[in-house]
Amino acid sequence: MRLLTHNMLSSNIKGVVNGFPLRIEAEKVVEKTVEMNSEFLKKMFDKVDWKALVDASRAMGYTELPEEVDSSILDSDEFLNRFHHALLELHLEEGALVCPETGRRFPVNKGIPNMLLHEDEV
Amino acid sequence: MKLKQLEGLLGGLQQFPQPKVELEQYPTGPHIASRMLFTVLPHSLYSPSFFISRSLQSLLIKFMILVGENFDWLLGFKTIFGAFACSSVNQAENSFGDVSNKVVADFGCGCGTLGVAAALLSAEHVLSIDIDPESLEIASVNAEELELDIDFIQSNVLDLGWRGSIVDTVIMNPPFGTRKKGADLDFLSVALKVASQAVYSLHKTSTRDHVKRTALRDFHASSAEVICELRFDVPKMYKFHKKKEVDIAVDLWRFVPASHQRSTS
């Protein structure tokens, strides 16, 4: 699972108010190189929750994203490379996503998060 | 990517070994999937001949599931029973650029065909969701074999929590609601909340008015258009079939979610 997916998921357990962002417990992270698309990144820059992406990438062992950013940083190729890497090339292969409010763990196996809710959570 | 190439690649995908009738599982065949996705590409790649059908395998299998027949032997089913009818009137404008360089989600992905097709057609990020772990395993093998990066999530599509408006386009071949009434519209309701640009979906033609009304009035879609109608006849094949032939029709829809104007590129 890429961090772009992580950035759009939230815990939807019944009663939970702030289910975003899910905390990442990383046991195994894999990197897969993909071609960079700067236009796409620029569009995504406005849509991602930056703090969630920075925290998620750190949980995955990648610490190169700056904490504070504004849109002028998009002129920097170095920044775009880092943003691209964090957003699309890091994959959580084994571990868990944890609901920030309840601590409920959603396990991630073979890169696939199991977000199925129990009957009493729906 | 040419249509033929796409159909060829999709034809190599593994499908459900033991389909679960309660989930209304049936493969989205390569013919339908490739055409469904080509509809959403920019105009230059589009030609009306894509809508001339030779095989309606997936829809036929879908029908078999609707009538409750055992699925197994159908996996090898290749014969054409139907005639694919599609209005040519709107074809020229039925190309919207909703996939290439976009974030695409496949709801109820099964063995992953539509998501794979989206990835092959240069979607930047594909997110495929299904409730069934065995389907997801096959889907991820399918993606791997074609060296495609697709994210999979195991979840009930209706229960998943979303943040922001990152998904551009939702593509889906939802359960028709034979097992659980209204399941296709439940999927549509979620899809129209999650997608920011467009939703492509298949629904039974017999429910067309209801689908349109529900999408516009209850789900606040800003537009709901049938792109084409898939119509086919199934001759009597089973002892429980009462009629000599059954005519089944399915619509391919394009919906535009609330507050997004239809964009033709």
CSV table of C-alpha atoms in Angstrom, one decimal:
chain,number,residue,atom,x,y,z
A,1,MET,CA,0.0,0.0,0.0
A,2,ARG,CA,1.3,3.4,-1.0
A,3,LEU,CA,1.2,6.4,1.2
A,4,LEU,CA,-1.2,8.1,-1.3
A,5,THR,CA,-3.7,5.5,-0.4
A,6,HIS,CA,-2.9,6.0,3.3
A,7,ASN,CA,-3.6,9.7,2.9
A,8,MET,CA,-7.2,9.1,1.7
A,9,LEU,CA,-8.2,6.4,4.2
A,10,SER,CA,-9.7,7.0,7.6
A,11,SER,CA,-11.0,4.7,10.4
A,12,ASN,CA,-14.7,4.4,10.0
A,13,ILE,CA,-15.5,2.6,13.2
A,14,LYS,CA,-18.9,3.4,14.6
A,15,GLY,CA,-18.6,6.4,17.0
A,16,VAL,CA,-15.2,7.5,15.9
A,17,VAL,CA,-15.0,11.2,15.2
A,18,ASN,CA,-11.4,11.7,14.1
A,19,GLY,CA,-10.4,8.5,12.3
A,20,PHE,CA,-7.6,10.3,10.3
A,21,PRO,CA,-4.7,9.7,9.9
A,22,LEU,CA,-4.4,6.1,10.6
A,23,ARG,CA,-1.1,5.5,12.5
A,24,ILE,CA,1.3,3.2,10.6
A,25,GLU,CA,3.1,0.3,12.3
A,26,ALA,CA,5.6,-0.7,9.7
A,27,GLU,CA,7.2,-4.2,9.9
A,28,LYS,CA,8.2,-4.4,6.3
A,29,VAL,CA,8.5,-1.6,3.7
A,30,VAL,CA,9.3,-2.2,0.1
A,31,GLU,CA,10.3,0.4,-2.5
A,32,LYS,CA,9.2,0.2,-6.1
A,33,THR,CA,10.4,2.7,-8.6
A,34,VAL,CA,7.9,4.4,-10.8
A,35,GLU,CA,8.3,7.2,-13.3
A,36,MET,CA,7.7,10.6,-12.0
A,37,ASN,CA,4.8,12.7,-13.2
A,38,SER,CA,5.3,16.3,-12.1
A,39,GLU,CA,1.9,17.5,-13.2
A,40,PHE,CA,0.3,14.8,-11.2
A,41,LEU,CA,2.4,15.7,-8.1
A,42,LYS,CA,1.5,19.3,-8.4
A,43,LYS,CA,-2.2,18.4,-8.5
A,44,MET,CA,-1.8,16.0,-5.5
A,45,PHE,CA,0.1,18.7,-3.5
A,46,ASP,CA,-3.1,20.6,-3.1
A,47,LYS,CA,-5.0,17.5,-2.1
A,48,VAL,CA,-2.9,15.5,0.3
A,49,ASP,CA,-2.8,16.2,4.0
A,50,TRP,CA,0.8,17.2,4.3
A,51,LYS,CA,1.4,16.4,8.0
A,52,ALA,CA,-0.2,13.0,7.6
A,53,LEU,CA,2.2,12.3,4.7
A,54,VAL,CA,5.3,13.5,6.6
A,55,ASP,CA,4.4,11.4,9.7
A,56,ALA,CA,3.5,8.4,7.5
A,57,SER,CA,6.7,8.5,5.6
A,58,ARG,CA,8.7,8.8,8.9
A,59,ALA,CA,6.9,5.7,10.2
A,60,MET,CA,8.1,4.0,7.0
A,61,GLY,CA,11.7,5.1,7.7
A,62,TYR,CA,11.8,7.9,5.2
A,63,THR,CA,12.8,11.3,6.7
A,64,GLU,CA,13.5,13.5,3.8
A,65,LEU,CA,10.2,15.3,3.6
A,66,PRO,CA,10.2,18.9,5.0
A,67,GLU,CA,7.6,19.6,7.7
A,68,GLU,CA,6.6,23.0,6.5
A,69,VAL,CA,5.8,23.6,2.9
A,70,ASP,CA,4.1,26.1,0.6
A,71,SER,CA,3.3,25.9,-3.1
A,72,SER,CA,6.6,27.7,-4.0
A,73,ILE,CA,8.5,24.6,-3.1
A,74,LEU,CA,7.0,22.9,-6.2
A,75,ASP,CA,9.6,24.7,-8.3
A,76,SER,CA,12.2,22.5,-6.8
A,77,ASP,CA,13.0,19.3,-8.6
A,78,GLU,CA,14.7,17.9,-5.6
A,79,PHE,CA,11.5,18.4,-3.6
A,80,LEU,CA,9.4,16.8,-6.3
A,81,ASN,CA,11.6,13.8,-6.3
A,82,ARG,CA,11.2,13.4,-2.6
A,83,PHE,CA,7.5,14.0,-2.7
A,84,HIS,CA,7.2,11.4,-5.5
A,85,HIS,CA,9.2,8.9,-3.6
A,86,ALA,CA,7.2,9.2,-0.4
A,87,LEU,CA,3.8,9.3,-2.1
A,88,LEU,CA,4.1,6.6,-4.8
A,89,GLU,CA,7.3,4.5,-4.3
A,90,LEU,CA,7.1,3.5,-0.6
A,91,HIS,CA,4.8,0.5,0.0
A,92,LEU,CA,3.8,-0.8,3.4
A,93,GLU,CA,4.1,-4.5,2.8
A,94,GLU,CA,3.6,-5.9,6.4
A,95,GLY,CA,2.4,-4.1,9.5
A,96,ALA,CA,-0.8,-2.4,10.6
A,97,LEU,CA,-2.9,0.7,10.3
A,98,VAL,CA,-4.1,1.9,13.7
A,99,CYS,CA,-7.2,3.9,14.4
A,100,PRO,CA,-6.0,7.1,16.1
A,101,GLU,CA,-9.0,7.3,18.4
A,102,THR,CA,-9.6,3.7,19.5
A,103,GLY,CA,-6.3,2.0,18.9
A,104,ARG,CA,-8.0,-0.7,16.8
A,105,ARG,CA,-5.4,-2.3,14.6
A,106,PHE,CA,-6.1,-3.0,10.9
A,107,PRO,CA,-3.5,-5.6,9.8
A,108,VAL,CA,-1.6,-5.2,6.6
A,109,ASN,CA,-0.5,-8.5,5.0
A,110,LYS,CA,1.2,-8.8,1.6
A,111,GLY,CA,0.6,-5.1,1.1
A,112,ILE,CA,-3.2,-5.4,1.5
A,113,PRO,CA,-4.8,-3.6,4.5
A,114,ASN,CA,-7.7,-5.5,6.0
A,115,MET,CA,-10.2,-2.7,6.8
A,116,LEU,CA,-13.1,-5.1,7.5
A,117,LEU,CA,-15.1,-3.9,10.4
A,118,HIS,CA,-16.5,-6.3,13.1
A,119,GLU,CA,-20.3,-6.4,13.4
A,120,ASP,CA,-20.3,-4.2,16.5
A,121,GLU,CA,-18.1,-1.6,14.7
A,122,VAL,CA,-20.5,-0.9,11.9
B,1,MET,CA,-2.1,0.9,-25.9
B,2,LYS,CA,-4.4,-0.3,-28.6
B,3,LEU,CA,-7.8,-1.8,-27.7
B,4,LYS,CA,-6.8,-5.2,-29.0
B,5,GLN,CA,-3.7,-5.2,-26.9
B,6,LEU,CA,-5.7,-4.3,-23.9
B,7,GLU,CA,-8.2,-6.9,-24.5
B,8,GLY,CA,-5.5,-9.5,-25.0
B,9,LEU,CA,-3.8,-8.6,-21.7
B,10,LEU,CA,-7.1,-8.7,-19.8
B,11,GLY,CA,-7.9,-12.0,-21.4
B,12,GLY,CA,-4.8,-13.5,-19.7
B,13,LEU,CA,-6.1,-12.6,-16.2
B,14,GLN,CA,-7.0,-15.3,-13.7
B,15,GLN,CA,-10.6,-15.3,-12.7
B,16,PHE,CA,-12.6,-16.6,-9.7
B,17,PRO,CA,-11.8,-20.3,-9.2
B,18,GLN,CA,-14.7,-20.8,-6.8
B,19,PRO,CA,-17.1,-17.9,-7.2
B,20,LYS,CA,-19.2,-16.9,-4.3
B,21,VAL,CA,-22.8,-16.5,-5.3
B,22,GLU,CA,-23.7,-14.6,-2.2
B,23,LEU,CA,-21.2,-11.9,-3.3
B,24,GLU,CA,-22.6,-12.0,-6.9
B,25,GLN,CA,-19.1,-12.7,-8.1
B,26,TYR,CA,-18.5,-13.1,-11.8
B,27,PRO,CA,-15.6,-11.9,-13.9
B,28,THR,CA,-15.7,-8.7,-15.9
B,29,GLY,CA,-14.7,-10.2,-19.2
B,30,PRO,CA,-11.8,-8.7,-21.2
B,31,HIS,CA,-14.1,-7.6,-24.0
B,32,ILE,CA,-16.4,-5.5,-21.8
B,33,ALA,CA,-13.7,-4.3,-19.5
B,34,SER,CA,-11.5,-3.1,-22.3
B,35,ARG,CA,-14.4,-1.3,-24.0
B,36,MET,CA,-15.6,0.2,-20.7
B,37,LEU,CA,-12.2,1.7,-20.1
B,38,PHE,CA,-11.7,2.8,-23.6
B,39,THR,CA,-14.8,4.8,-23.4
B,40,VAL,CA,-13.2,7.0,-20.8
B,41,LEU,CA,-10.1,7.7,-22.8
B,42,PRO,CA,-9.4,10.9,-24.8
B,43,HIS,CA,-11.1,11.2,-28.1
B,44,SER,CA,-8.0,10.4,-30.2
B,45,LEU,CA,-7.9,6.8,-29.1
B,46,TYR,CA,-11.6,6.2,-29.6
B,47,SER,CA,-13.4,4.7,-32.5
B,48,PRO,CA,-17.0,3.6,-32.8
B,49,SER,CA,-16.0,0.2,-33.9
B,50,PHE,CA,-15.0,-0.6,-30.3
B,51,PHE,CA,-18.6,-1.0,-29.5
B,52,ILE,CA,-19.2,-3.8,-31.9
B,53,SER,CA,-19.2,-6.8,-29.8
B,54,ARG,CA,-18.0,-10.3,-30.4
B,55,SER,CA,-18.1,-11.8,-27.0
B,56,LEU,CA,-20.4,-11.0,-24.1
B,57,GLN,CA,-18.9,-13.5,-21.7
B,58,SER,CA,-18.9,-11.4,-18.6
B,59,LEU,CA,-22.4,-10.2,-19.0
B,60,LEU,CA,-23.7,-13.7,-19.8
B,61,ILE,CA,-21.9,-15.0,-16.7
B,62,LYS,CA,-23.4,-12.2,-14.7
B,63,PHE,CA,-26.8,-13.3,-16.0
B,64,MET,CA,-26.1,-16.9,-15.0
B,65,ILE,CA,-25.4,-15.8,-11.5
B,66,LEU,CA,-28.6,-13.8,-11.5
B,67,VAL,CA,-30.6,-16.9,-12.3
B,68,GLY,CA,-28.7,-18.8,-9.7
B,69,GLU,CA,-27.0,-21.4,-11.9
B,70,ASN,CA,-23.9,-23.2,-10.9
B,71,PHE,CA,-21.0,-21.2,-12.2
B,72,ASP,CA,-18.1,-23.6,-12.7
B,73,TRP,CA,-18.5,-24.8,-16.2
B,74,LEU,CA,-19.3,-21.3,-17.4
B,75,LEU,CA,-15.7,-20.2,-16.9
B,76,GLY,CA,-14.8,-21.8,-20.1
B,77,PHE,CA,-17.8,-20.4,-21.9
B,78,LYS,CA,-16.9,-18.6,-25.1
B,79,THR,CA,-20.0,-18.7,-27.3
B,80,ILE,CA,-21.8,-15.6,-28.3
B,81,PHE,CA,-25.4,-15.6,-27.4
B,82,GLY,CA,-26.1,-12.0,-27.5
B,83,ALA,CA,-26.1,-9.1,-29.8
B,84,PHE,CA,-24.5,-6.0,-28.4
B,85,ALA,CA,-26.4,-2.9,-29.2
B,86,CYS,CA,-25.1,0.5,-28.6
B,87,SER,CA,-26.4,3.8,-29.7
B,88,SER,CA,-23.9,5.4,-32.0
B,89,VAL,CA,-25.4,8.8,-31.5
B,90,ASN,CA,-23.2,9.8,-28.5
B,91,GLN,CA,-20.1,7.8,-29.4
B,92,ALA,CA,-18.1,10.7,-30.6
B,93,GLU,CA,-18.3,12.5,-27.3
B,94,ASN,CA,-18.1,9.4,-25.1
B,95,SER,CA,-14.5,10.0,-24.4
B,96,PHE,CA,-13.7,12.0,-21.3
B,97,GLY,CA,-10.2,11.5,-20.3
B,98,ASP,CA,-11.2,10.1,-16.9
B,99,VAL,CA,-8.4,7.5,-16.5
B,100,SER,CA,-5.0,8.5,-17.9
B,101,ASN,CA,-2.9,10.3,-15.2
B,102,LYS,CA,-5.8,10.1,-12.7
B,103,VAL,CA,-6.4,8.4,-9.4
B,104,VAL,CA,-8.9,5.6,-10.1
B,105,ALA,CA,-10.7,3.4,-7.7
B,106,ASP,CA,-12.3,0.1,-8.6
B,107,PHE,CA,-15.2,-0.8,-6.2
B,108,GLY,CA,-15.9,-4.5,-5.7
B,109,CYS,CA,-12.9,-5.3,-7.8
B,110,GLY,CA,-13.2,-9.1,-7.7
B,111,CYS,CA,-10.2,-10.5,-9.6
B,112,GLY,CA,-9.2,-7.0,-10.5
B,113,THR,CA,-10.0,-6.7,-14.2
B,114,LEU,CA,-11.2,-3.1,-14.3
B,115,GLY,CA,-8.4,-1.8,-12.1
B,116,VAL,CA,-5.8,-3.6,-14.2
B,117,ALA,CA,-7.4,-2.1,-17.3
B,118,ALA,CA,-7.2,1.4,-15.7
B,119,ALA,CA,-3.5,0.8,-14.8
B,120,LEU,CA,-2.7,-0.4,-18.3
B,121,LEU,CA,-4.3,2.8,-19.6
B,122,SER,CA,-1.9,5.0,-17.6
B,123,ALA,CA,-3.9,5.7,-14.5
B,124,GLU,CA,-1.4,7.3,-12.1
B,125,HIS,CA,-2.7,5.5,-9.1
B,126,VAL,CA,-5.2,2.7,-8.9
B,127,LEU,CA,-7.0,1.6,-5.7
B,128,SER,CA,-9.0,-1.6,-5.9
B,129,ILE,CA,-11.4,-2.6,-3.1
B,130,ASP,CA,-13.1,-5.9,-2.4
B,131,ILE,CA,-14.6,-7.7,0.6
B,132,ASP,CA,-13.3,-11.1,-0.4
B,133,PRO,CA,-9.7,-12.0,0.5
B,134,GLU,CA,-9.4,-14.8,-2.1
B,135,SER,CA,-10.4,-12.5,-4.9
B,136,LEU,CA,-7.9,-9.9,-3.7
B,137,GLU,CA,-5.2,-12.5,-3.8
B,138,ILE,CA,-5.9,-13.4,-7.4
B,139,ALA,CA,-6.3,-9.7,-8.3
B,140,SER,CA,-2.9,-8.9,-6.8
B,141,VAL,CA,-1.3,-11.8,-8.7
B,142,ASN,CA,-2.9,-10.5,-11.9
B,143,ALA,CA,-1.5,-7.1,-11.2
B,144,GLU,CA,2.0,-8.5,-10.4
B,145,GLU,CA,2.1,-10.6,-13.6
B,146,LEU,CA,1.6,-7.5,-15.6
B,147,GLU,CA,4.0,-5.5,-13.5
B,148,LEU,CA,1.4,-3.0,-12.4
B,149,ASP,CA,1.5,-1.1,-9.1
B,150,ILE,CA,-2.1,-1.4,-7.8
B,151,ASP,CA,-3.1,-0.8,-4.2
B,152,PHE,CA,-5.6,-3.3,-2.9
B,153,ILE,CA,-7.8,-2.9,0.2
B,154,GLN,CA,-9.9,-5.6,1.8
B,155,SER,CA,-13.1,-3.8,2.9
B,156,ASN,CA,-16.8,-3.7,2.5
B,157,VAL,CA,-17.1,-0.8,0.0
B,158,LEU,CA,-20.0,0.5,2.0
B,159,ASP,CA,-18.0,0.7,5.3
B,160,LEU,CA,-14.7,2.3,4.2
B,161,GLY,CA,-13.8,5.7,5.6
B,162,TRP,CA,-12.5,8.3,3.2
B,163,ARG,CA,-10.7,11.7,3.6
B,164,GLY,CA,-10.4,14.4,1.1
B,165,SER,CA,-11.2,14.3,-2.6
B,166,ILE,CA,-8.2,12.5,-4.0
B,167,VAL,CA,-10.0,9.9,-6.1
B,168,ASP,CA,-10.9,11.3,-9.6
B,169,THR,CA,-12.8,8.4,-11.1
B,170,VAL,CA,-14.6,5.3,-9.7
B,171,ILE,CA,-15.1,2.4,-12.1
B,172,MET,CA,-17.2,-0.5,-11.0
B,173,ASN,CA,-19.2,-3.5,-12.0
B,174,PRO,CA,-21.2,-3.6,-8.8
B,175,PRO,CA,-23.4,-6.5,-7.5
B,176,PHE,CA,-26.7,-6.1,-9.3
B,177,GLY,CA,-28.6,-6.5,-6.1
B,178,THR,CA,-30.1,-9.9,-6.8
B,179,ARG,CA,-28.9,-11.3,-3.6
B,180,LYS,CA,-29.2,-8.1,-1.6
B,181,LYS,CA,-31.7,-5.6,-3.0
B,182,GLY,CA,-30.4,-2.2,-3.9
B,183,ALA,CA,-26.7,-3.2,-3.6
B,184,ASP,CA,-25.8,-1.6,-6.9
B,185,LEU,CA,-27.3,1.7,-5.7
B,186,ASP,CA,-25.6,1.5,-2.4
B,187,PHE,CA,-22.3,1.2,-4.3
B,188,LEU,CA,-23.3,4.1,-6.5
B,189,SER,CA,-24.1,6.3,-3.5
B,190,VAL,CA,-20.6,5.8,-2.1
B,191,ALA,CA,-18.9,6.1,-5.5
B,192,LEU,CA,-20.6,9.5,-6.0
B,193,LYS,CA,-19.3,10.7,-2.7
B,194,VAL,CA,-15.7,9.4,-3.3
B,195,ALA,CA,-15.2,10.4,-6.9
B,196,SER,CA,-14.5,14.0,-7.8
B,197,GLN,CA,-14.7,13.7,-11.5
B,198,ALA,CA,-16.7,10.7,-12.8
B,199,VAL,CA,-18.3,7.3,-11.9
B,200,TYR,CA,-18.6,4.5,-14.5
B,201,SER,CA,-20.9,1.7,-13.5
B,202,LEU,CA,-23.1,-1.1,-14.9
B,203,HIS,CA,-26.8,-1.4,-13.9
B,204,LYS,CA,-29.7,-3.4,-15.3
B,205,THR,CA,-31.5,-1.5,-18.0
B,206,SER,CA,-34.8,-2.5,-16.3
B,207,THR,CA,-33.8,-0.1,-13.5
B,208,ARG,CA,-32.8,2.7,-15.8
B,209,ASP,CA,-35.3,5.3,-14.7
B,210,HIS,CA,-34.9,4.4,-11.0
B,211,VAL,CA,-31.1,4.6,-11.3
B,212,LYS,CA,-31.3,8.0,-13.0
B,213,ARG,CA,-33.8,9.5,-10.5
B,214,THR,CA,-31.9,8.1,-7.5
B,215,ALA,CA,-28.5,9.4,-8.8
B,216,LEU,CA,-29.8,12.9,-9.6
B,217,ARG,CA,-32.2,13.4,-6.7
B,218,ASP,CA,-30.9,11.4,-3.8
B,219,PHE,CA,-27.2,11.2,-4.6
B,220,HIS,CA,-27.0,14.7,-6.1
B,221,ALA,CA,-25.2,13.7,-9.2
B,222,SER,CA,-24.9,16.6,-11.6
B,223,SER,CA,-25.4,14.3,-14.5
B,224,ALA,CA,-26.3,10.7,-15.2
B,225,GLU,CA,-26.0,9.4,-18.7
B,226,VAL,CA,-26.3,6.0,-20.3
B,227,ILE,CA,-23.2,5.7,-22.5
B,228,CYS,CA,-24.4,2.5,-24.1
B,229,GLU,CA,-26.8,-0.4,-23.6
B,230,LEU,CA,-25.7,-3.9,-23.6
B,231,ARG,CA,-28.5,-6.2,-24.8
B,232,PHE,CA,-28.4,-9.9,-25.3
B,233,ASP,CA,-30.5,-13.0,-25.6
B,234,VAL,CA,-29.9,-16.1,-23.7
B,235,PRO,CA,-31.4,-19.3,-25.1
B,236,LYS,CA,-32.8,-22.0,-22.9
B,237,MET,CA,-29.9,-23.9,-21.4
B,238,TYR,CA,-31.1,-25.1,-18.1
B,239,LYS,CA,-34.0,-27.2,-17.0
B,240,PHE,CA,-35.2,-24.5,-14.6
B,241,HIS,CA,-35.3,-21.9,-17.4
B,242,LYS,CA,-39.0,-21.5,-18.0
B,243,LYS,CA,-38.8,-19.3,-21.2
B,244,LYS,CA,-37.2,-20.3,-24.4
B,245,GLU,CA,-35.1,-17.2,-24.5
B,246,VAL,CA,-34.4,-14.5,-22.0
B,247,ASP,CA,-33.5,-11.0,-23.0
B,248,ILE,CA,-31.2,-9.2,-20.6
B,249,ALA,CA,-30.1,-5.7,-20.9
B,250,VAL,CA,-27.4,-3.8,-19.0
B,251,ASP,CA,-26.5,-0.1,-19.2
B,252,LEU,CA,-23.0,1.4,-18.9
B,253,TRP,CA,-23.5,4.7,-17.1
B,254,ARG,CA,-21.3,7.7,-16.7
B,255,PHE,CA,-22.2,9.8,-13.6
B,256,VAL,CA,-20.7,13.2,-12.7
B,257,PRO,CA,-20.7,13.8,-9.0
B,258,ALA,CA,-22.2,16.9,-7.4
B,259,SER,CA,-20.5,20.2,-8.0
B,260,HIS,CA,-18.4,18.9,-10.9
B,261,GLN,CA,-19.4,20.0,-14.3
B,262,ARG,CA,-19.2,17.5,-17.1
B,263,SER,CA,-15.9,18.0,-18.8
B,264,THR,CA,-15.3,16.8,-22.3
B,265,SER,CA,-11.7,16.8,-23.3
